[in-house]
XYZ file of C-alpha atoms in Angstrom:
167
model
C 0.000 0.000 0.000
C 1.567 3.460 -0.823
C 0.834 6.483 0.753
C 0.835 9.736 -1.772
C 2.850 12.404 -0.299
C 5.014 10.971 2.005
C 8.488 11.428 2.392
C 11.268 8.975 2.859
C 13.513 11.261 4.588
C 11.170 12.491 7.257
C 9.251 11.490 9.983
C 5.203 10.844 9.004
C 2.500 10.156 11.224
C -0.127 7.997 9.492
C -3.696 7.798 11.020
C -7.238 6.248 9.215
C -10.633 6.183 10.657
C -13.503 4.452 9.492
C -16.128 6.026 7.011
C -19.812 4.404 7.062
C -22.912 4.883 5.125
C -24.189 8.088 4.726
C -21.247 10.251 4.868
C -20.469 9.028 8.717
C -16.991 9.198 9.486
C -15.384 7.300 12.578
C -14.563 9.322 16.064
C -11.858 7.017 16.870
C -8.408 6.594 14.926
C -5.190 5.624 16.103
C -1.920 7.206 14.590
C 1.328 5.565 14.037
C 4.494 7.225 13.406
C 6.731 5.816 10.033
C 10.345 6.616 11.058
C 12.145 8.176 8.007
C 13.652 5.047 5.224
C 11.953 2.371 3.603
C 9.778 0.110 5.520
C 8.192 -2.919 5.327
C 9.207 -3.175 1.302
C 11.057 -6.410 -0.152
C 14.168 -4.488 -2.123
C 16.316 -6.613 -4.124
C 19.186 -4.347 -3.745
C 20.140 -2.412 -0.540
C 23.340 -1.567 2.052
C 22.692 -0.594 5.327
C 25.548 0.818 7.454
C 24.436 0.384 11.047
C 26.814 1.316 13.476
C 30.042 3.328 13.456
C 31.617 1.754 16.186
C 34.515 3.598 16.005
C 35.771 6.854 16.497
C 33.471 7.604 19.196
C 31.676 11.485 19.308
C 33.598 12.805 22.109
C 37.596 13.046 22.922
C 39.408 14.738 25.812
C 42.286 16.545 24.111
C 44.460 14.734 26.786
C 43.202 11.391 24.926
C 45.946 10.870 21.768
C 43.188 11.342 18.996
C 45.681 10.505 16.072
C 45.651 7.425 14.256
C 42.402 6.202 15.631
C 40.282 3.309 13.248
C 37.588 3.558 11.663
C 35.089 0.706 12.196
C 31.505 0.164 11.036
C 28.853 -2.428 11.130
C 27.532 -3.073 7.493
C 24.461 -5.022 7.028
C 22.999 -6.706 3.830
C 19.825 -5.841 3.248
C 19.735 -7.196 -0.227
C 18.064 -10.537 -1.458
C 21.658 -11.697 -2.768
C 25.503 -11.793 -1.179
C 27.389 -8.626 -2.113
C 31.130 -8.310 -2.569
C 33.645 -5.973 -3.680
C 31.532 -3.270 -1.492
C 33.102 0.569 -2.109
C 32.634 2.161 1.331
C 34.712 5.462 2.665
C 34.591 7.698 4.898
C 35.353 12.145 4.896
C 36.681 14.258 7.827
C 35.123 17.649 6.792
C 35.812 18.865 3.718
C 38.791 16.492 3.194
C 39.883 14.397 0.757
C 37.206 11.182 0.558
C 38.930 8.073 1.619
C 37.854 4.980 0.088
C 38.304 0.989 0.161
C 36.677 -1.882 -0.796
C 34.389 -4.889 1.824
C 36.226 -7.667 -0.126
C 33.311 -9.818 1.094
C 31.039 -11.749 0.821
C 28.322 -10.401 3.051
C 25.459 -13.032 2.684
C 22.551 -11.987 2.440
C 20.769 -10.872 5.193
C 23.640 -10.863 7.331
C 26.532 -8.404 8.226
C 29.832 -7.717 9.255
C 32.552 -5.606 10.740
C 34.618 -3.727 8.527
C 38.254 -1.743 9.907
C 39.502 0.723 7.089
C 43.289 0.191 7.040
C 43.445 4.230 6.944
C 43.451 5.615 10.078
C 41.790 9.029 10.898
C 43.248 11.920 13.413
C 41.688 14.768 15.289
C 44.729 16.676 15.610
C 43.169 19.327 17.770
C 40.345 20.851 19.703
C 37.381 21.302 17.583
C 34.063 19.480 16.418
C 34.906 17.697 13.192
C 32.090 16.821 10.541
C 32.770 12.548 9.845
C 30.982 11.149 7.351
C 31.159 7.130 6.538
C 29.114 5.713 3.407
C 28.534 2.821 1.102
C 28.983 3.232 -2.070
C 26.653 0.190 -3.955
C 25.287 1.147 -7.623
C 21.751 0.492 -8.114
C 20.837 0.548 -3.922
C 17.049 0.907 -3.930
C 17.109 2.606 -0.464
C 19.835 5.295 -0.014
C 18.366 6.986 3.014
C 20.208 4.145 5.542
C 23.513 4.242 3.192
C 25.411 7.185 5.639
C 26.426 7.665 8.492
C 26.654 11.183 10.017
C 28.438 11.836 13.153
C 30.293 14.702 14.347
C 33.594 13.921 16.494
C 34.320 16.506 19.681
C 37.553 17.050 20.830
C 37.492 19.314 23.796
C 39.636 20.965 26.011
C 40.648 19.623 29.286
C 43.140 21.200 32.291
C 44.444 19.079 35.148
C 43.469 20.635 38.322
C 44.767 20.372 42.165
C 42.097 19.354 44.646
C 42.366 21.409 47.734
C 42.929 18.044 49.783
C 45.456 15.813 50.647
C 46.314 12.830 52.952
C 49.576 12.487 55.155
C 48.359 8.635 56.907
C 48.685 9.709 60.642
């Protein structure tokens, strides 16, 4: 059943109530909200990445933030295994880095991919990362990115107005 007007990228509420004879409408309906993407739809062709499970969204800049991996959970959504994947991954406006899932993800299963480039957050700021899949003909690009800004914030040590001599 498709619903004219809807958006995939957005949030929709949905609601129906009854209509009888003579014009009557229902009093009662109950609304449902559709979460932004493709539901409930058998798509032949579609990457989901899942998780970034690394680098987390927040750093101390007393943490060493260089050379830090990037790792994400990609699942396959498709009816078929997929291999040779593209995926990659941009630290603001950067250059795009890119490698290849050698695979094969079955399908409707997943794995754990490490990029063999490393990423660094060389110093205190909120950096724009951006991690993708890159699979020609995907039927559902809204679940193909991952968006997640990366804080690095100042810290100071400080001296607590306490101390302990054991007597």
């Amino acid at each position: 059943f498709q619903i004219p007007g809807t958006n995939q990228t957005v949030t929709d509420w949905i609601s129906v109530s009854a209509n009888g004879p003579n014009d009557a409408d229902g009093r009662r309906a109950v609304a449902v909200q559709k979460q932004p993407g493709v539901v409930n739809c058998v798509i032949a062709s579609d990457i989901d990445m899942n998780t970034l499970s690394s680098p987390a969204s927040t750093y101390s800049d007393c943490f060493n933030t260089s050379n830090l991996p990037v790792t994400v959970k990609i699942e396959n959504d498709r009816q078929n295994p997929v291999s040779n994947l593209s995926v990659a991954y941009q630290i603001n406006n950067n250059a795009v880095v890119r490698e290849t899932v050698a695979g094969p993800i079955a399908a409707g299963g997943s794995t754990t991919f490490t990029f063999n480039a490393d990423v660094s957050f060389p110093s205190t700021a909120v950096y724009d990362f951006k991690v993708w899949a890159e699979l020609p003909g995907d039927q559902n690009p809204y679940n193909d990115t991952i968006n997640s800004p990366v804080s690095v914030y100042a810290s100071s040590l400080i001296s607590l107005p306490w101390s302990e001599d054991f007597e």
